[in-house]
GROMACS .gro file of C-alpha atoms in nm:
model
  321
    1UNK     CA    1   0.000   0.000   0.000
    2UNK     CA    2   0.127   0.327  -0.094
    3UNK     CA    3   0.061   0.604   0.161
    4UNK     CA    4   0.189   0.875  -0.066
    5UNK     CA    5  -0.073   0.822  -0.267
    6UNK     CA    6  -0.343   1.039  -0.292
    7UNK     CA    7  -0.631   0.931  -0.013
    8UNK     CA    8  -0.897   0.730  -0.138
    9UNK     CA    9  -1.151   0.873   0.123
   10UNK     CA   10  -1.031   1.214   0.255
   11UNK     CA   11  -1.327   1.395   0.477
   12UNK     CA   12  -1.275   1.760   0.607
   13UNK     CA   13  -1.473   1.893   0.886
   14UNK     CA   14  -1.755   1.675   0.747
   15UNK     CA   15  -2.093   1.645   0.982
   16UNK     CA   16  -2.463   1.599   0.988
   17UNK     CA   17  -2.743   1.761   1.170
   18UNK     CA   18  -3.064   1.562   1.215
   19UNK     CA   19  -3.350   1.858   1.387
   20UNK     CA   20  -3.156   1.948   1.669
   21UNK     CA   21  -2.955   1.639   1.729
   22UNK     CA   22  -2.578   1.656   1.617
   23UNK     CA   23  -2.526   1.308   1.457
   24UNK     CA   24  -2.178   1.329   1.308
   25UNK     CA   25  -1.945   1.623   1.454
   26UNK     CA   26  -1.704   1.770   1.227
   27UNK     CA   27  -1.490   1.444   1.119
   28UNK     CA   28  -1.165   1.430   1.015
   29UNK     CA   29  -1.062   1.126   0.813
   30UNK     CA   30  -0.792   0.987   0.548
   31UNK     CA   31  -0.817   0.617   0.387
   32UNK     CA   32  -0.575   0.558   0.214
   33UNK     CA   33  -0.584   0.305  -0.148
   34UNK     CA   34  -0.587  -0.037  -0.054
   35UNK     CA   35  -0.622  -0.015   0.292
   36UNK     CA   36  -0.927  -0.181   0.507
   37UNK     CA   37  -1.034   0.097   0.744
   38UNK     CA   38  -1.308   0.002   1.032
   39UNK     CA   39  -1.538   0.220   1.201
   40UNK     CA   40  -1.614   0.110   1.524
   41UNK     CA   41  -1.866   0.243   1.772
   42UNK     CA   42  -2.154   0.175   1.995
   43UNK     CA   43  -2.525   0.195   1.839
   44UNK     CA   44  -2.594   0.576   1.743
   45UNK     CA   45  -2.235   0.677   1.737
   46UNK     CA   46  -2.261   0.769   1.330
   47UNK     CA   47  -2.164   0.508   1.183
   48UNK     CA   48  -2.403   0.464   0.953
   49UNK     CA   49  -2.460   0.795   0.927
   50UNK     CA   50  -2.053   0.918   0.821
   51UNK     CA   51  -2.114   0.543   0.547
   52UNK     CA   52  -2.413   0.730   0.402
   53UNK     CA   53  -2.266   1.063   0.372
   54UNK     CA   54  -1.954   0.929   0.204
   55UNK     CA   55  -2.188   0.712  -0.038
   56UNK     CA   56  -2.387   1.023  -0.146
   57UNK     CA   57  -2.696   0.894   0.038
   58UNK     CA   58  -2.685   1.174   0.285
   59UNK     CA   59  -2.628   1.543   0.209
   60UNK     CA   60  -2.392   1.637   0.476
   61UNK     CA   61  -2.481   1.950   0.694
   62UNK     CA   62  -2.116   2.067   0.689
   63UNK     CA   63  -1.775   2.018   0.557
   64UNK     CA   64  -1.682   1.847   0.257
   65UNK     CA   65  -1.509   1.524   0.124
   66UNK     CA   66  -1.382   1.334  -0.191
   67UNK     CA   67  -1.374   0.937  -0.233
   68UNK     CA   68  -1.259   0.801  -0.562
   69UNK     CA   69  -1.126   1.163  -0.650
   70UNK     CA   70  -1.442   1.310  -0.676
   71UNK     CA   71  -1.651   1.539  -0.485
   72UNK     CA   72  -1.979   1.428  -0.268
   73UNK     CA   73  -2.170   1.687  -0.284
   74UNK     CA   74  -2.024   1.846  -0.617
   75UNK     CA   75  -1.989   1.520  -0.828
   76UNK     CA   76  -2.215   1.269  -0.657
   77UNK     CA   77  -2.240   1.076  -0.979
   78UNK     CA   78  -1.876   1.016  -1.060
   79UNK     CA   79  -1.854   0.890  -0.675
   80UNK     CA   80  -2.149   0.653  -0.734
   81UNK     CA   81  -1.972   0.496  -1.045
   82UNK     CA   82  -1.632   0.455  -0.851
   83UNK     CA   83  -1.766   0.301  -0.533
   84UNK     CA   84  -1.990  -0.044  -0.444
   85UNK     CA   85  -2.227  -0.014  -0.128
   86UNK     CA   86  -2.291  -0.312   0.100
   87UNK     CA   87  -2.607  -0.176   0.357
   88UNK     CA   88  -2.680  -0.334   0.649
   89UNK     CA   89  -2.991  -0.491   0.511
   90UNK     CA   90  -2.988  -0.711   0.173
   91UNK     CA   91  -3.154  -0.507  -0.093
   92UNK     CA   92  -3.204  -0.805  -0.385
   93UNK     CA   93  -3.473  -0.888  -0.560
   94UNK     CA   94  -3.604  -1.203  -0.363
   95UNK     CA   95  -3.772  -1.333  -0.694
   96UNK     CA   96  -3.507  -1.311  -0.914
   97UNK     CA   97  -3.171  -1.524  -0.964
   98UNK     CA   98  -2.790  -1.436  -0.857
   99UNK     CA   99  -2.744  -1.428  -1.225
  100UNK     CA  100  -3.031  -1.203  -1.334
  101UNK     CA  101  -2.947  -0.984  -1.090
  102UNK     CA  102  -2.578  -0.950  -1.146
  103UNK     CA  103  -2.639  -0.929  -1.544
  104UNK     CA  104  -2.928  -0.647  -1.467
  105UNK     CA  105  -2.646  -0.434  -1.254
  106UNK     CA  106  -2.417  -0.520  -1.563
  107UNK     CA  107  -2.666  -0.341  -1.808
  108UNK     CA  108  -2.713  -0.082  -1.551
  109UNK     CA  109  -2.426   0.026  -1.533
  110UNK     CA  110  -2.414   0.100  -1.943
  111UNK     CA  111  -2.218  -0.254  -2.014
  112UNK     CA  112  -2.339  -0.457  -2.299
  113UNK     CA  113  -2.510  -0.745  -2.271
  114UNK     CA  114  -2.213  -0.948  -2.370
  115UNK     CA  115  -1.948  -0.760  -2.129
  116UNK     CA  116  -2.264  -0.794  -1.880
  117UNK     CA  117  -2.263  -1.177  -1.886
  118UNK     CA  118  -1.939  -1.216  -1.833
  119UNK     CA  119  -1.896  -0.992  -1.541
  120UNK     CA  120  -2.186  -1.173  -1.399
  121UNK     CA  121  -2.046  -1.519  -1.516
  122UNK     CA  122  -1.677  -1.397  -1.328
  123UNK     CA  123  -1.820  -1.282  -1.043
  124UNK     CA  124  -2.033  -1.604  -1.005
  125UNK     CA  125  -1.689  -1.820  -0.995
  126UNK     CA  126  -1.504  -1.552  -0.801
  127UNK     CA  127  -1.797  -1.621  -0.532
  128UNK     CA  128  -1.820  -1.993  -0.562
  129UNK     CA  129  -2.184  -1.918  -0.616
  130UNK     CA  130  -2.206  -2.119  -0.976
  131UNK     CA  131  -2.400  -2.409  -0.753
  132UNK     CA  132  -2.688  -2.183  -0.671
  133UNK     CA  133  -2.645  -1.875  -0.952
  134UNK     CA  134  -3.024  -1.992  -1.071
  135UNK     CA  135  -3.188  -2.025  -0.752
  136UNK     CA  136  -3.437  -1.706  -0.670
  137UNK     CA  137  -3.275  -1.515  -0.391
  138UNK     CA  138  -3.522  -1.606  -0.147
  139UNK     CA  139  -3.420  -1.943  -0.119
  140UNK     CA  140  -3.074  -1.911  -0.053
  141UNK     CA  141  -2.929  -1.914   0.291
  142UNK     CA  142  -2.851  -1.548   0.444
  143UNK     CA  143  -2.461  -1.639   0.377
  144UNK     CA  144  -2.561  -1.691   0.059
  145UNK     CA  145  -2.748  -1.373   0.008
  146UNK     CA  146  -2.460  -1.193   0.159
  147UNK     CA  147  -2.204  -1.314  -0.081
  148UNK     CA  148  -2.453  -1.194  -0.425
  149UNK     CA  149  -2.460  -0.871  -0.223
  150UNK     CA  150  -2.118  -0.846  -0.215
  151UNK     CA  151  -2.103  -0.925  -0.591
  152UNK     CA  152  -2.312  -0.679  -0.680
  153UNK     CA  153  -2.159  -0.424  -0.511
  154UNK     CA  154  -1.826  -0.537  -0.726
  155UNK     CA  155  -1.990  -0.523  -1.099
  156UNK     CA  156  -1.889  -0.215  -1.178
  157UNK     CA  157  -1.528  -0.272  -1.081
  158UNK     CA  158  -1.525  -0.018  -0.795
  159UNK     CA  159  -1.202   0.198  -0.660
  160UNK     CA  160  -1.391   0.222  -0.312
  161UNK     CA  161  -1.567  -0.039  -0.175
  162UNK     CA  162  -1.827   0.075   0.147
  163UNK     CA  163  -1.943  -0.206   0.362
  164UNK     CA  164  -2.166  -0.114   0.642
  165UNK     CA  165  -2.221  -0.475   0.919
  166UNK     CA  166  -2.180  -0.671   0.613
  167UNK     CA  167  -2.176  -0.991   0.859
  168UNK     CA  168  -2.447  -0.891   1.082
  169UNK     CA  169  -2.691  -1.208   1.087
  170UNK     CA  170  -2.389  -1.446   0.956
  171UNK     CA  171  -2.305  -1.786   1.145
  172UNK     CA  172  -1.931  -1.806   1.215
  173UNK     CA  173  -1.883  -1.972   0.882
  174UNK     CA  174  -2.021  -1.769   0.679
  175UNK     CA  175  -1.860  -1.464   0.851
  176UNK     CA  176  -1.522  -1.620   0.831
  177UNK     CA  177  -1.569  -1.692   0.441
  178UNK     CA  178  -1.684  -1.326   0.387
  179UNK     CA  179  -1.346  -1.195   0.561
  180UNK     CA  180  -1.145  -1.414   0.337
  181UNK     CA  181  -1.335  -1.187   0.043
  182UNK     CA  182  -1.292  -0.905   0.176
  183UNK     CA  183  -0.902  -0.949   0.213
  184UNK     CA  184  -0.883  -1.091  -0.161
  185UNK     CA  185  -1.038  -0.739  -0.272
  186UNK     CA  186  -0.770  -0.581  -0.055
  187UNK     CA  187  -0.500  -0.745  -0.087
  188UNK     CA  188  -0.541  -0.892  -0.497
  189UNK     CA  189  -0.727  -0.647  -0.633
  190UNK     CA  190  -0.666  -0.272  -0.473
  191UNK     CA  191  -0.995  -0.190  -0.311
  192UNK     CA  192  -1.015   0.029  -0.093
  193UNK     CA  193  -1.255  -0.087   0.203
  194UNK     CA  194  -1.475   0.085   0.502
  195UNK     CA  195  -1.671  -0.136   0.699
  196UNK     CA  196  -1.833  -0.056   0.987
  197UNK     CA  197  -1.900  -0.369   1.227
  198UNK     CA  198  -2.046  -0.472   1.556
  199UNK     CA  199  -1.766  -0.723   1.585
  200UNK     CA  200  -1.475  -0.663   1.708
  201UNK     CA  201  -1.264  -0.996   1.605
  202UNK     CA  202  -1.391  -0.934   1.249
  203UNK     CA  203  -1.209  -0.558   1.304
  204UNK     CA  204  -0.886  -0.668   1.478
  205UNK     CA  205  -0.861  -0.978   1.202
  206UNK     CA  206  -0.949  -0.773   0.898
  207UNK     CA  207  -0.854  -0.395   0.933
  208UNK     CA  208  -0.548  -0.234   0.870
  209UNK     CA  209  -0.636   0.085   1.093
  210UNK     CA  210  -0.927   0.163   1.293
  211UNK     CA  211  -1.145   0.470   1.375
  212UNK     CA  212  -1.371   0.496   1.687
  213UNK     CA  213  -1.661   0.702   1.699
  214UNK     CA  214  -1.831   0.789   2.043
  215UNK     CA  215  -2.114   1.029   1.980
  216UNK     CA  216  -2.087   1.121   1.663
  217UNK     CA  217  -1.708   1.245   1.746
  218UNK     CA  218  -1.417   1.034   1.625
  219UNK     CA  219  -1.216   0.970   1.908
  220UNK     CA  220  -0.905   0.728   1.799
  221UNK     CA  221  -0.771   0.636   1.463
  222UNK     CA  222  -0.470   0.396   1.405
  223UNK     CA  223  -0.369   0.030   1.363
  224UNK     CA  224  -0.499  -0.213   1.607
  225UNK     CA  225  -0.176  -0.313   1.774
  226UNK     CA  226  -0.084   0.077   1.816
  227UNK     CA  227  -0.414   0.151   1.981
  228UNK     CA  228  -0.393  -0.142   2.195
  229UNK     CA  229  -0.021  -0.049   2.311
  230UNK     CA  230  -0.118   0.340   2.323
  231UNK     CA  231  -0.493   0.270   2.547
  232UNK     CA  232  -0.532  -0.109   2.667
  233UNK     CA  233  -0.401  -0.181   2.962
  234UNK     CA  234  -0.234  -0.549   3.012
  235UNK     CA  235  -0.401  -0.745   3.283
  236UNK     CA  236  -0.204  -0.964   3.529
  237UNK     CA  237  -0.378  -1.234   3.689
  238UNK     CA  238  -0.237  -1.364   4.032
  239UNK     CA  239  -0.335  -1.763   4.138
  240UNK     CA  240  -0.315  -1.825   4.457
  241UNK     CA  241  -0.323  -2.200   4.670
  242UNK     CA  242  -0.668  -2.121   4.833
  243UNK     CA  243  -0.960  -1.862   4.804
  244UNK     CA  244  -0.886  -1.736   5.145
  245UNK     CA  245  -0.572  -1.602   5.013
  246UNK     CA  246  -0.701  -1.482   4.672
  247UNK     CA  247  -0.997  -1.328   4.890
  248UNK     CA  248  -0.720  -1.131   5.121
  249UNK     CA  249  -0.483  -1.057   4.830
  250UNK     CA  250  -0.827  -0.872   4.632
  251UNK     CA  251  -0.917  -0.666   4.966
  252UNK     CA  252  -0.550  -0.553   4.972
  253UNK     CA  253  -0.514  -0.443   4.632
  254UNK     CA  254  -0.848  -0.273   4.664
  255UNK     CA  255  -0.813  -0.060   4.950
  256UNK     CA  256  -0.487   0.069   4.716
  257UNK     CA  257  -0.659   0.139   4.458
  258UNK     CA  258  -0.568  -0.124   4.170
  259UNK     CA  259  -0.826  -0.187   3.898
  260UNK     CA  260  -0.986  -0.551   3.943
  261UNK     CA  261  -1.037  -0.728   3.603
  262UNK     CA  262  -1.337  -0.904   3.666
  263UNK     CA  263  -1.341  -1.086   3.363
  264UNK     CA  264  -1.039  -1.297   3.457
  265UNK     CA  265  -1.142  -1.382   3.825
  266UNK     CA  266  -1.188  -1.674   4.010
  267UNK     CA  267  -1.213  -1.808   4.379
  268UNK     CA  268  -0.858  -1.882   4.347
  269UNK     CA  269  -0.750  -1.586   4.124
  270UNK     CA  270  -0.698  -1.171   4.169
  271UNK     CA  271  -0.695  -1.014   3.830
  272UNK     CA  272  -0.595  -0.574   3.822
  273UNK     CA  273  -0.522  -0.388   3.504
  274UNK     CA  274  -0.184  -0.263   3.478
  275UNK     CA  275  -0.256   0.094   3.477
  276UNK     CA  276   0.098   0.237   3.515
  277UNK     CA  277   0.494   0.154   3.454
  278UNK     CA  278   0.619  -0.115   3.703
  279UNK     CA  279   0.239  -0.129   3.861
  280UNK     CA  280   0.317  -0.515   3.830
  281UNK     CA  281   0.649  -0.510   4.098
  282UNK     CA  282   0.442  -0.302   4.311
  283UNK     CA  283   0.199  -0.526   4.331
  284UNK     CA  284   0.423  -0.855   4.408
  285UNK     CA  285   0.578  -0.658   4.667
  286UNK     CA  286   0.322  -0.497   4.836
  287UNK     CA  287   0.128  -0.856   4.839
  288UNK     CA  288   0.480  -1.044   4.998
  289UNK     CA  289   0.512  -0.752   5.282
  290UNK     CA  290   0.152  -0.912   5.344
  291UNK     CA  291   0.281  -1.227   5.343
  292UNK     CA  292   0.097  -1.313   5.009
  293UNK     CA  293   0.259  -1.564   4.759
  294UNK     CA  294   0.106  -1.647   4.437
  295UNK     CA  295   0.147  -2.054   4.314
  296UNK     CA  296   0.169  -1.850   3.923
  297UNK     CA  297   0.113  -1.498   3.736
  298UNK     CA  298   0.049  -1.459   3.401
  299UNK     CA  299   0.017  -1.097   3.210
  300UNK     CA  300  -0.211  -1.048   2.936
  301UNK     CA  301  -0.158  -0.795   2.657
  302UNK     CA  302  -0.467  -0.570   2.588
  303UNK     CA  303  -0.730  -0.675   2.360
  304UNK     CA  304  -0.936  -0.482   2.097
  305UNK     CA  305  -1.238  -0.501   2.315
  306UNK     CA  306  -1.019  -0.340   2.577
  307UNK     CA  307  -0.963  -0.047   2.416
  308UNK     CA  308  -1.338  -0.008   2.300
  309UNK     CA  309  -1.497  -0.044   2.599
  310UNK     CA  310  -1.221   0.242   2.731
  311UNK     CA  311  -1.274   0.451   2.456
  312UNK     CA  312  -1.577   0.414   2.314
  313UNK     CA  313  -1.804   0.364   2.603
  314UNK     CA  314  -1.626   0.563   2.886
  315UNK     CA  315  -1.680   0.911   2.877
  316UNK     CA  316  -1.328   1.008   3.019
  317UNK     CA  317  -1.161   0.801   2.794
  318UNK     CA  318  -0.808   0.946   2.622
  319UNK     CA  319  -0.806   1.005   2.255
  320UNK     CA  320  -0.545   0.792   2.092
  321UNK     CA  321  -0.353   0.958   1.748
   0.00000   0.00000   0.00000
């Protein structure tokens, strides 16, 4: 990926107004060509709302931005023919076939009906969907349905690719399948992807940076591992001989303040965030002057979901460049 390049999704300033709710405050964002950018960000944060602006679906109420090279509120065509949408919902025909559907988007956008067929006959094999390209929509399975949606989206060879929950609804196989797409259009074929998602697995496994929004504001924006080291904390997790102990080492690390990780308790076990430089020697000793010995520690490195619950659902939480 060239990051000299020009961005392929650069927003200035750019926000929406619904009434007298602020949805999206001014934004700020670069993607570059190539890349796999994620928005993450509890419900109502603007997701949707910054995917609709960028896709010329919303008019924003301030601030501008280009994707593809072109202008969304002064060339809102030229973006439409240089981008593929995935919405949260499937929007295909449930009577019609894979095939119709992928040859009508074909003729839509102005190829012939030869050049249409074979896009649709390309796509088909690039989505392994040749076994069911006949079947009306309504009978396939929502995997399935997800792939043709994805297909569509692609007909017109798009620079830009939007993808807003695209595996909402998805078992684990069918999610899993989808990524590997995704990363082929990345990686094999230079689209540039935004996906928003609900998941953050499918984020750490599939993004190359990521941007959290918290009330309409976007709050951090960087590559997983930097905004893990930058705003997770790493959890160690003491286990002690009896719960007795564990139960007197917890009250003793409580009354000092540490920061109990709940998640990784047990009778036997005291879990605190690491909130500061050498907070884990300061523990040991201050739990040995107590006469408190632990059978094993292990540390944890922060996880994704660390850093979003920090950021994206704690008020006070630090903005991380």
């Amino acid at each position: 990926m060239d990051n000299a390049a020009t961005p392929s999704i650069r927003a200035i300033g750019l926000g929406r107004d619904f009434a007298e709710h602020t949805a999206v405050h001014p934004l700020d964002l670069e993607v570059n060509p190539g890349e796999v950018y994620g928005l993450l960000g509890p419900n109502g944060s603007g997701k949707s709302t910054t995917v609709r602006m960028l896709t010329t679906m919303l008019r924003p109420s301030r601030g501008t931005a280009q994707v593809a090279g072109a202008d969304i509120t002064r060339d809102p065509g030229t973006v439409r023919r240089r981008t593929g949408v995935v919405l949260q919902g499937t929007a295909l025909d449930p009577l019609m076939s894979a095939r119709e559907l992928l040859c009508l988007q074909g003729r839509l956008q102005s190829l012939t009906s030869r050049q249409a067929r074979a896009r649709c006959a390309e796509l088909l094999t690039a989505f392994d969907a040749q076994e069911f390209a006949d079947t009306p929509i309504s009978k396939l399975s929502g995997g399935q349905r997800r792939r043709i949606d994805l297909a569509v989206a692609l007909v017109q060879r798009p620079d830009v690719l939007f993808l807003d929950e695209p595996t909402t609804g998805l078992d684990p196989a069918s999610r899993r399948s989808l990524w590997e797409e995704i990363r082929a259009l990345s990686a094999g074929h230079g689209v540039t992807v935004l996906l928003t998602t609900q998941y953050l697995e499918e984020a750490d496994q599939l993004c190359d940076r990521i941007g959290i929004l918290r009330a309409g504001r976007l709050i951090a924006s960087a590559a997983p591992h930097v905004l893990k080291e930058e705003t997770g904390d790493r959890v160690l997790t003491l286990r002690f001989r009896d719960a007795p102990a564990a139960g007197r080492a917890r009250d003793l690390l409580t009354a000092r303040g540490e920061q109990l990780h709940a998640a990784e308790a047990t009778p036997h076990a005291v879990s605190i965030r690491l909130t500061r430089p050498g907070a884990d020697g300061e523990t040991l000793l201050t739990l040995a002057s107590a006469g408190l010995h632990a059978e094993s520690l292990t540390v944890d490195e922060p996880s994704l979901e660390d850093v979003f619950l920090r950021l994206a659902l704690t008020p006070e939480g630090a903005t991380a460049a």
